[in-house]
């Protein structure tokens, strides 16, 4: 990898693969995200780490970056964590807006390494819910023209939610067999699993995301000021398992197929 | 497993675990949870308390349910 010597800002560095071709990520193809979080590099101009990890052996913290291919540097991750467990304290924003998701209460941090092994879904690292309080908080605000794309899964047999704001606003609760309120304080226009529109209900959301799947939604969530993955203080509604999620504040209907195809290719999820 | 006690007892337990574990950057162990007038805090595997130990949180009458 070669770093351009003319680069000064961390967001203006252009990196090149060993073959000389510049790295092209999802955000290079579909820019202007409001927030972008992943277990892979999403942009050729992003040079920061992907996440900050706490190890269970001594609670030390370390930033984990991407490797030469843009994948999470799992070698560094495992070297740091060792034989114990690793938890995500911060999930860094790759959009350039520096709005990170973070959890400073250690028992509520999601897990990335278990007993010395990286948690995986379809061969890619997975940020996994631990318990009902598991969640990550941010200052990312809602928008009247919210579009989101992600790769997520619903933990089996428990309540979980995509995101929320205390005390009562929330976007998409997953609950097996439930027809209770699905969203509150937001307007969800359309919800897709692997590119196909699904019923906007707790049961449908739970069923359609039991395995890692591509999430797409468009909504008005402008009533939320500080988006948090999970419903943290409630103690029984944690976050979804996540590999990537990107927020836009503009209509992405023209990019929907392209972004979903990009996610499908990297995360090896077959689109119908 | 959770401990059930007063709010202050739960705060004290969190402070105790946080100090013993040496979390950095001001991080803490767990936040006390109030359910129907009682306070609970997640038990850490390494630290005990004289508070009542319960296997799980009681069902919560959450508004969002």
CSV table of N, CA, C and O in Angstrom, one decimal, chain A residues 6-100:
chain,number,residue,atom,x,y,z
A,6,UNK,N,1.3,13.8,-0.6
A,6,UNK,CA,0.7,15.2,-0.6
A,6,UNK,C,-0.5,15.3,0.3
A,6,UNK,O,-1.0,16.3,0.6
A,7,UNK,N,-0.9,14.1,0.8
A,7,UNK,CA,-2.1,14.1,1.7
A,7,UNK,C,-1.8,14.7,3.0
A,7,UNK,O,-0.7,14.5,3.6
A,8,UNK,N,-2.7,15.5,3.5
A,8,UNK,CA,-2.5,16.1,4.9
A,8,UNK,C,-3.7,15.7,5.8
A,8,UNK,O,-3.5,15.1,6.8
A,9,UNK,N,-4.9,16.0,5.4
A,9,UNK,CA,-6.1,15.6,6.2
A,9,UNK,C,-6.3,14.1,6.1
A,9,UNK,O,-6.0,13.5,5.0
A,10,UNK,N,-6.6,13.5,7.2
A,10,UNK,CA,-6.9,12.0,7.2
A,10,UNK,C,-8.0,11.7,6.2
A,10,UNK,O,-8.2,10.5,5.8
A,11,UNK,N,-8.8,12.6,5.9
A,11,UNK,CA,-9.9,12.3,5.0
A,11,UNK,C,-9.6,12.6,3.5
A,11,UNK,O,-10.4,12.6,2.6
A,12,UNK,N,-8.4,13.1,3.3
A,12,UNK,CA,-8.0,13.4,1.9
A,12,UNK,C,-6.8,12.5,1.4
A,12,UNK,O,-6.3,12.7,0.4
A,13,UNK,N,-6.5,11.5,2.2
A,13,UNK,CA,-5.4,10.6,1.8
A,13,UNK,C,-6.0,9.6,0.8
A,13,UNK,O,-7.0,9.0,1.0
A,14,UNK,N,-5.2,9.4,-0.3
A,14,UNK,CA,-5.6,8.4,-1.3
A,14,UNK,C,-4.7,7.3,-1.1
A,14,UNK,O,-3.5,7.5,-1.2
A,15,UNK,N,-5.2,6.1,-1.0
A,15,UNK,CA,-4.3,4.9,-0.8
A,15,UNK,C,-4.5,4.0,-2.0
A,15,UNK,O,-5.5,4.0,-2.7
A,16,UNK,N,-3.5,3.3,-2.3
A,16,UNK,CA,-3.4,2.4,-3.5
A,16,UNK,C,-3.1,1.0,-3.1
A,16,UNK,O,-2.3,0.7,-2.2
A,17,UNK,N,-3.8,0.1,-3.7
A,17,UNK,CA,-3.5,-1.3,-3.5
A,17,UNK,C,-2.1,-1.6,-4.1
A,17,UNK,O,-1.5,-0.7,-4.8
A,18,UNK,N,-1.5,-2.7,-3.7
A,18,UNK,CA,-0.1,-3.0,-4.1
A,18,UNK,C,0.0,-3.0,-5.7
A,18,UNK,O,1.1,-2.7,-6.2
A,19,UNK,N,-1.1,-3.2,-6.4
A,19,UNK,CA,-1.0,-3.2,-7.8
A,19,UNK,C,-1.1,-1.8,-8.4
A,19,UNK,O,-1.0,-1.7,-9.6
A,20,UNK,N,-1.3,-0.8,-7.6
A,20,UNK,CA,-1.3,0.5,-8.0
A,20,UNK,C,-2.7,1.1,-8.2
A,20,UNK,O,-2.8,2.3,-8.3
A,21,UNK,N,-3.8,0.3,-8.3
A,21,UNK,CA,-5.1,0.8,-8.5
A,21,UNK,C,-5.6,1.4,-7.2
A,21,UNK,O,-5.4,0.8,-6.1
A,22,UNK,N,-6.2,2.6,-7.2
A,22,UNK,CA,-6.8,3.2,-5.9
A,22,UNK,C,-7.9,2.3,-5.4
A,22,UNK,O,-8.6,1.7,-6.1
A,23,UNK,N,-8.0,2.4,-4.1
A,23,UNK,CA,-9.1,1.6,-3.4
A,23,UNK,C,-10.4,2.4,-3.7
A,23,UNK,O,-10.5,3.6,-3.6
A,24,UNK,N,-11.4,1.6,-4.1
A,24,UNK,CA,-12.7,2.1,-4.4
A,24,UNK,C,-13.7,1.4,-3.5
A,24,UNK,O,-13.9,0.2,-3.6
A,25,UNK,N,-14.3,2.2,-2.6
A,25,UNK,CA,-15.3,1.6,-1.6
A,25,UNK,C,-16.7,2.0,-2.0
A,25,UNK,O,-16.9,2.8,-2.9
A,26,UNK,N,-17.6,1.5,-1.2
A,26,UNK,CA,-19.0,1.8,-1.4
A,26,UNK,C,-19.3,3.3,-1.4
A,26,UNK,O,-20.1,3.8,-2.2
A,27,UNK,N,-18.6,4.0,-0.5
A,27,UNK,CA,-18.9,5.4,-0.3
A,27,UNK,C,-18.3,6.2,-1.5
A,27,UNK,O,-18.7,7.4,-1.7
A,28,UNK,N,-17.3,5.6,-2.2
A,28,UNK,CA,-16.8,6.3,-3.4
A,28,UNK,C,-17.8,6.2,-4.5
A,28,UNK,O,-17.9,7.1,-5.3
A,29,UNK,N,-18.5,5.2,-4.5
A,29,UNK,CA,-19.5,5.0,-5.6
A,29,UNK,C,-20.9,5.7,-5.2
A,29,UNK,O,-21.6,6.1,-6.1
A,30,UNK,N,-21.2,5.7,-3.9
A,30,UNK,CA,-22.5,6.2,-3.5
A,30,UNK,C,-22.1,7.2,-2.3
A,30,UNK,O,-22.3,6.8,-1.1
A,31,UNK,N,-21.7,8.4,-2.6
A,31,UNK,CA,-21.2,9.3,-1.5
A,31,UNK,C,-22.2,10.0,-0.8
A,31,UNK,O,-23.4,9.8,-1.0
A,32,UNK,N,-21.8,10.9,0.1
A,32,UNK,CA,-22.6,11.8,0.8
A,32,UNK,C,-23.5,11.2,1.9
A,32,UNK,O,-24.6,11.6,2.2
A,33,UNK,N,-22.9,10.1,2.5
A,33,UNK,CA,-23.6,9.5,3.7
A,33,UNK,C,-23.5,10.4,4.9
A,33,UNK,O,-22.6,11.1,5.1
A,34,UNK,N,-24.5,10.3,5.7
A,34,UNK,CA,-24.5,11.0,7.0
A,34,UNK,C,-23.7,10.3,8.0
A,34,UNK,O,-23.2,11.0,9.0
A,35,UNK,N,-23.7,9.0,7.9
A,35,UNK,CA,-22.9,8.2,8.9
A,35,UNK,C,-22.7,6.8,8.3
A,35,UNK,O,-23.6,6.3,7.6
A,36,UNK,N,-21.5,6.3,8.4
A,36,UNK,CA,-21.2,5.0,7.8
A,36,UNK,C,-20.3,4.1,8.7
A,36,UNK,O,-19.3,4.6,9.1
A,37,UNK,N,-20.8,2.9,9.0
A,37,UNK,CA,-20.1,2.0,10.0
A,37,UNK,C,-20.1,0.6,9.4
A,37,UNK,O,-21.0,0.1,8.9
A,38,UNK,N,-18.9,0.0,9.5
A,38,UNK,CA,-18.7,-1.3,8.9
A,38,UNK,C,-17.6,-2.0,9.5
A,38,UNK,O,-16.7,-1.5,10.2
A,39,UNK,N,-17.5,-3.3,9.1
A,39,UNK,CA,-16.3,-4.2,9.4
A,39,UNK,C,-15.4,-4.2,8.2
A,39,UNK,O,-14.5,-5.1,8.2
A,40,UNK,N,-15.6,-3.3,7.3
A,40,UNK,CA,-14.7,-3.2,6.1
A,40,UNK,C,-14.5,-1.7,5.8
A,40,UNK,O,-15.3,-0.9,6.3
A,41,UNK,N,-13.5,-1.4,5.1
A,41,UNK,CA,-13.2,-0.1,4.7
A,41,UNK,C,-14.3,0.3,3.6
A,41,UNK,O,-14.6,-0.5,2.7
A,42,UNK,N,-14.8,1.5,3.7
A,42,UNK,CA,-15.9,1.9,2.8
A,42,UNK,C,-15.5,3.0,1.8
A,42,UNK,O,-16.3,3.3,0.9
A,43,UNK,N,-14.3,3.6,2.0
A,43,UNK,CA,-13.9,4.7,1.1
A,43,UNK,C,-12.4,4.8,0.9
A,43,UNK,O,-11.7,4.5,1.9
A,44,UNK,N,-12.0,5.2,-0.2
A,44,UNK,CA,-10.6,5.4,-0.5
A,44,UNK,C,-10.0,6.5,0.2
A,44,UNK,O,-8.8,6.6,0.3
A,45,UNK,N,-10.8,7.5,0.6
A,45,UNK,CA,-10.2,8.6,1.4
A,45,UNK,C,-10.2,8.4,2.9
A,45,UNK,O,-9.8,9.3,3.6
A,46,UNK,N,-10.8,7.3,3.4
A,46,UNK,CA,-10.8,7.1,4.8
A,46,UNK,C,-9.6,6.3,5.2
A,46,UNK,O,-9.3,5.2,4.7
A,47,UNK,N,-8.9,6.8,6.2
A,47,UNK,CA,-7.6,6.2,6.6
A,47,UNK,C,-7.7,5.8,8.1
A,47,UNK,O,-6.7,5.4,8.7
A,48,UNK,N,-8.8,6.1,8.8
A,48,UNK,CA,-8.9,5.8,10.2
A,48,UNK,C,-9.1,4.3,10.5
A,48,UNK,O,-9.1,3.5,9.6
A,49,UNK,N,-9.3,4.1,11.8
A,49,UNK,CA,-9.6,2.7,12.2
A,49,UNK,C,-11.1,2.4,12.0
A,49,UNK,O,-11.9,3.3,11.8
A,50,UNK,N,-11.4,1.1,12.0
A,50,UNK,CA,-12.8,0.7,11.9
A,50,UNK,C,-13.5,0.7,13.2
A,50,UNK,O,-14.7,1.0,13.3
A,51,UNK,N,-12.8,0.3,14.3
A,51,UNK,CA,-13.4,0.2,15.6
A,51,UNK,C,-12.4,0.2,16.7
A,51,UNK,O,-11.2,-0.1,16.5
A,52,UNK,N,-12.9,0.6,17.9
A,52,UNK,CA,-12.1,0.5,19.1
A,52,UNK,C,-12.6,-0.7,19.9
A,52,UNK,O,-13.8,-0.8,20.1
A,53,UNK,N,-11.6,-1.5,20.3
A,53,UNK,CA,-12.0,-2.8,20.9
A,53,UNK,C,-11.4,-2.9,22.3
A,53,UNK,O,-10.3,-2.4,22.6
A,54,UNK,N,-12.2,-3.4,23.3
A,54,UNK,CA,-11.8,-3.7,24.6
A,54,UNK,C,-11.5,-5.2,24.8
A,54,UNK,O,-12.4,-6.0,24.3
A,55,UNK,N,-10.4,-5.6,25.3
A,55,UNK,CA,-10.2,-7.0,25.6
A,55,UNK,C,-10.5,-7.3,27.0
A,55,UNK,O,-10.3,-6.5,27.9
A,56,UNK,N,-11.0,-8.6,27.2
A,56,UNK,CA,-11.5,-9.0,28.5
A,56,UNK,C,-10.4,-9.2,29.5
A,56,UNK,O,-10.6,-9.1,30.7
A,57,UNK,N,-9.2,-9.6,29.0
A,57,UNK,CA,-8.1,-10.0,29.9
A,57,UNK,C,-7.7,-8.9,30.9
A,57,UNK,O,-7.4,-9.2,32.1
A,58,UNK,N,-7.6,-7.7,30.4
A,58,UNK,CA,-7.2,-6.6,31.3
A,58,UNK,C,-8.0,-5.3,31.0
A,58,UNK,O,-7.6,-4.2,31.5
A,59,UNK,N,-9.0,-5.3,30.2
A,59,UNK,CA,-9.8,-4.2,29.8
A,59,UNK,C,-9.1,-3.1,29.1
A,59,UNK,O,-9.6,-1.9,29.0
A,60,UNK,N,-7.9,-3.4,28.5
A,60,UNK,CA,-7.2,-2.4,27.7
A,60,UNK,C,-8.0,-2.2,26.4
A,60,UNK,O,-8.8,-3.0,25.9
A,61,UNK,N,-7.7,-1.0,25.8
A,61,UNK,CA,-8.4,-0.6,24.5
A,61,UNK,C,-7.4,-0.5,23.4
A,61,UNK,O,-6.3,-0.1,23.6
A,62,UNK,N,-7.9,-0.8,22.2
A,62,UNK,CA,-7.0,-0.6,21.0
A,62,UNK,C,-7.9,-0.4,19.8
A,62,UNK,O,-8.9,-1.0,19.6
A,63,UNK,N,-7.4,0.6,19.0
A,63,UNK,CA,-8.1,0.8,17.7
A,63,UNK,C,-7.7,-0.3,16.7
A,63,UNK,O,-6.5,-0.7,16.6
A,64,UNK,N,-8.6,-0.8,15.9
A,64,UNK,CA,-8.4,-1.8,14.9
A,64,UNK,C,-8.7,-1.3,13.6
A,64,UNK,O,-9.8,-0.8,13.3
A,65,UNK,N,-7.8,-1.3,12.7
A,65,UNK,CA,-7.9,-0.7,11.3
A,65,UNK,C,-8.3,-1.8,10.3
A,65,UNK,O,-8.7,-2.9,10.7
A,66,UNK,N,-8.1,-1.5,9.0
A,66,UNK,CA,-8.4,-2.4,8.0
A,66,UNK,C,-7.0,-2.9,7.4
A,66,UNK,O,-6.0,-2.3,7.6
A,67,UNK,N,-7.1,-4.0,6.7
A,67,UNK,CA,-5.8,-4.6,6.1
A,67,UNK,C,-5.7,-4.1,4.7
A,67,UNK,O,-6.4,-3.2,4.2
A,68,UNK,N,-4.7,-4.6,4.0
A,68,UNK,CA,-4.4,-4.1,2.6
A,68,UNK,C,-5.6,-4.3,1.6
A,68,UNK,O,-5.7,-3.7,0.6
A,69,UNK,N,-6.5,-5.3,2.0
A,69,UNK,CA,-7.7,-5.5,1.1
A,69,UNK,C,-8.9,-4.7,1.6
A,69,UNK,O,-9.9,-4.8,0.9
A,70,UNK,N,-8.7,-3.9,2.6
A,70,UNK,CA,-9.9,-3.2,3.1
A,70,UNK,C,-10.7,-3.9,4.1
A,70,UNK,O,-11.8,-3.4,4.6
A,71,UNK,N,-10.4,-5.2,4.4
A,71,UNK,CA,-11.1,-6.0,5.4
A,71,UNK,C,-10.6,-5.6,6.8
A,71,UNK,O,-9.5,-5.1,7.0
A,72,UNK,N,-11.5,-5.9,7.8
A,72,UNK,CA,-11.1,-5.7,9.2
A,72,UNK,C,-9.8,-6.4,9.4
A,72,UNK,O,-9.6,-7.6,9.0
A,73,UNK,N,-8.8,-5.8,10.1
A,73,UNK,CA,-7.5,-6.4,10.3
A,73,UNK,C,-7.6,-7.4,11.5
A,73,UNK,O,-7.3,-7.1,12.6
A,74,UNK,N,-8.1,-8.6,11.1
A,74,UNK,CA,-8.4,-9.6,12.1
A,74,UNK,C,-7.1,-10.1,12.8
A,74,UNK,O,-7.1,-10.6,13.9
A,75,UNK,N,-6.0,-10.1,12.1
A,75,UNK,CA,-4.7,-10.5,12.7
A,75,UNK,C,-4.4,-9.6,13.8
A,75,UNK,O,-4.0,-10.1,14.9
A,76,UNK,N,-4.5,-8.3,13.6
A,76,UNK,CA,-4.2,-7.3,14.7
A,76,UNK,C,-5.2,-7.5,15.8
A,76,UNK,O,-4.9,-7.4,17.0
A,77,UNK,N,-6.5,-7.7,15.4
A,77,UNK,CA,-7.5,-7.9,16.4
A,77,UNK,C,-7.2,-9.0,17.3
A,77,UNK,O,-7.3,-8.9,18.6
A,78,UNK,N,-6.9,-10.2,16.8
A,78,UNK,CA,-6.7,-11.4,17.6
A,78,UNK,C,-5.3,-11.3,18.3
A,78,UNK,O,-5.2,-11.8,19.5
A,79,UNK,N,-4.4,-10.6,17.8
A,79,UNK,CA,-3.1,-10.4,18.5
A,79,UNK,C,-3.3,-9.6,19.7
A,79,UNK,O,-2.7,-9.8,20.8
A,80,UNK,N,-4.2,-8.6,19.6
A,80,UNK,CA,-4.5,-7.7,20.8
A,80,UNK,C,-5.4,-8.5,21.8
A,80,UNK,O,-5.1,-8.4,23.0
A,81,UNK,N,-6.4,-9.1,21.4
A,81,UNK,CA,-7.4,-9.7,22.3
A,81,UNK,C,-6.8,-11.0,22.9
A,81,UNK,O,-7.1,-11.3,24.1
A,82,UNK,N,-6.1,-11.8,22.2
A,82,UNK,CA,-5.5,-13.0,22.8
A,82,UNK,C,-6.6,-14.1,22.9
A,82,UNK,O,-7.5,-14.2,22.0
A,83,UNK,N,-6.5,-14.9,23.9
A,83,UNK,CA,-7.4,-16.0,24.0
A,83,UNK,C,-8.8,-15.7,24.7
A,83,UNK,O,-9.6,-16.5,24.8
A,84,UNK,N,-8.9,-14.4,25.1
A,84,UNK,CA,-10.1,-14.1,25.7
A,84,UNK,C,-11.2,-13.5,24.8
A,84,UNK,O,-11.3,-14.0,23.6
A,85,UNK,N,-12.0,-12.6,25.3
A,85,UNK,CA,-13.1,-12.0,24.5
A,85,UNK,C,-12.8,-10.5,24.1
A,85,UNK,O,-12.0,-9.9,24.9
A,86,UNK,N,-13.3,-10.1,23.0
A,86,UNK,CA,-13.2,-8.7,22.6
A,86,UNK,C,-14.5,-8.1,22.4
A,86,UNK,O,-15.4,-8.7,21.8
A,87,UNK,N,-14.6,-6.8,22.8
A,87,UNK,CA,-15.9,-6.1,22.7
A,87,UNK,C,-15.7,-4.7,22.0
A,87,UNK,O,-14.6,-4.1,22.2
A,88,UNK,N,-16.7,-4.3,21.3
A,88,UNK,CA,-16.6,-3.1,20.6
A,88,UNK,C,-17.0,-1.9,21.5
A,88,UNK,O,-18.1,-1.9,21.9
A,89,UNK,N,-16.1,-1.0,21.7
A,89,UNK,CA,-16.4,0.2,22.5
A,89,UNK,C,-16.8,1.3,21.6
A,89,UNK,O,-17.7,2.1,21.9
A,90,UNK,N,-16.1,1.4,20.4
A,90,UNK,CA,-16.4,2.5,19.5
A,90,UNK,C,-16.5,1.9,18.1
A,90,UNK,O,-15.6,1.2,17.7
A,91,UNK,N,-17.5,2.3,17.3
A,91,UNK,CA,-17.6,1.9,15.9
A,91,UNK,C,-17.5,3.2,15.1
A,91,UNK,O,-18.4,4.1,15.2
A,92,UNK,N,-16.4,3.4,14.4
A,92,UNK,CA,-16.0,4.7,13.9
A,92,UNK,C,-16.8,5.0,12.6
A,92,UNK,O,-17.0,4.1,11.8
A,93,UNK,N,-17.1,6.3,12.5
A,93,UNK,CA,-17.8,6.8,11.3
A,93,UNK,C,-16.8,7.0,10.2
A,93,UNK,O,-15.9,7.7,10.3
A,94,UNK,N,-17.1,6.3,9.0
A,94,UNK,CA,-16.3,6.5,7.9
A,94,UNK,C,-16.8,7.5,6.9
A,94,UNK,O,-16.2,7.7,5.8
A,95,UNK,N,-17.8,8.2,7.2
A,95,UNK,CA,-18.4,9.1,6.3
A,95,UNK,C,-17.7,10.4,6.2
A,95,UNK,O,-17.9,11.2,5.3
A,96,UNK,N,-16.8,10.7,7.2
A,96,UNK,CA,-16.1,12.0,7.2
A,96,UNK,C,-16.8,12.9,8.2
A,96,UNK,O,-16.3,14.0,8.5
A,97,UNK,N,-17.9,12.5,8.7
A,97,UNK,CA,-18.7,13.4,9.7
A,97,UNK,C,-18.3,13.2,11.1
A,97,UNK,O,-18.7,14.0,12.0
A,98,UNK,N,-17.5,12.2,11.4
A,98,UNK,CA,-17.0,11.9,12.7
A,98,UNK,C,-18.1,11.7,13.8
A,98,UNK,O,-17.9,12.1,14.9
A,99,UNK,N,-19.2,11.1,13.4
A,99,UNK,CA,-20.2,10.8,14.4
A,99,UNK,C,-20.1,9.3,14.7
A,99,UNK,O,-20.7,8.5,14.0
A,100,UNK,N,-19.4,9.0,15.7
A,100,UNK,CA,-19.1,7.6,16.0
A,100,UNK,C,-20.2,7.0,16.9
A,100,UNK,O,-20.9,7.8,17.7
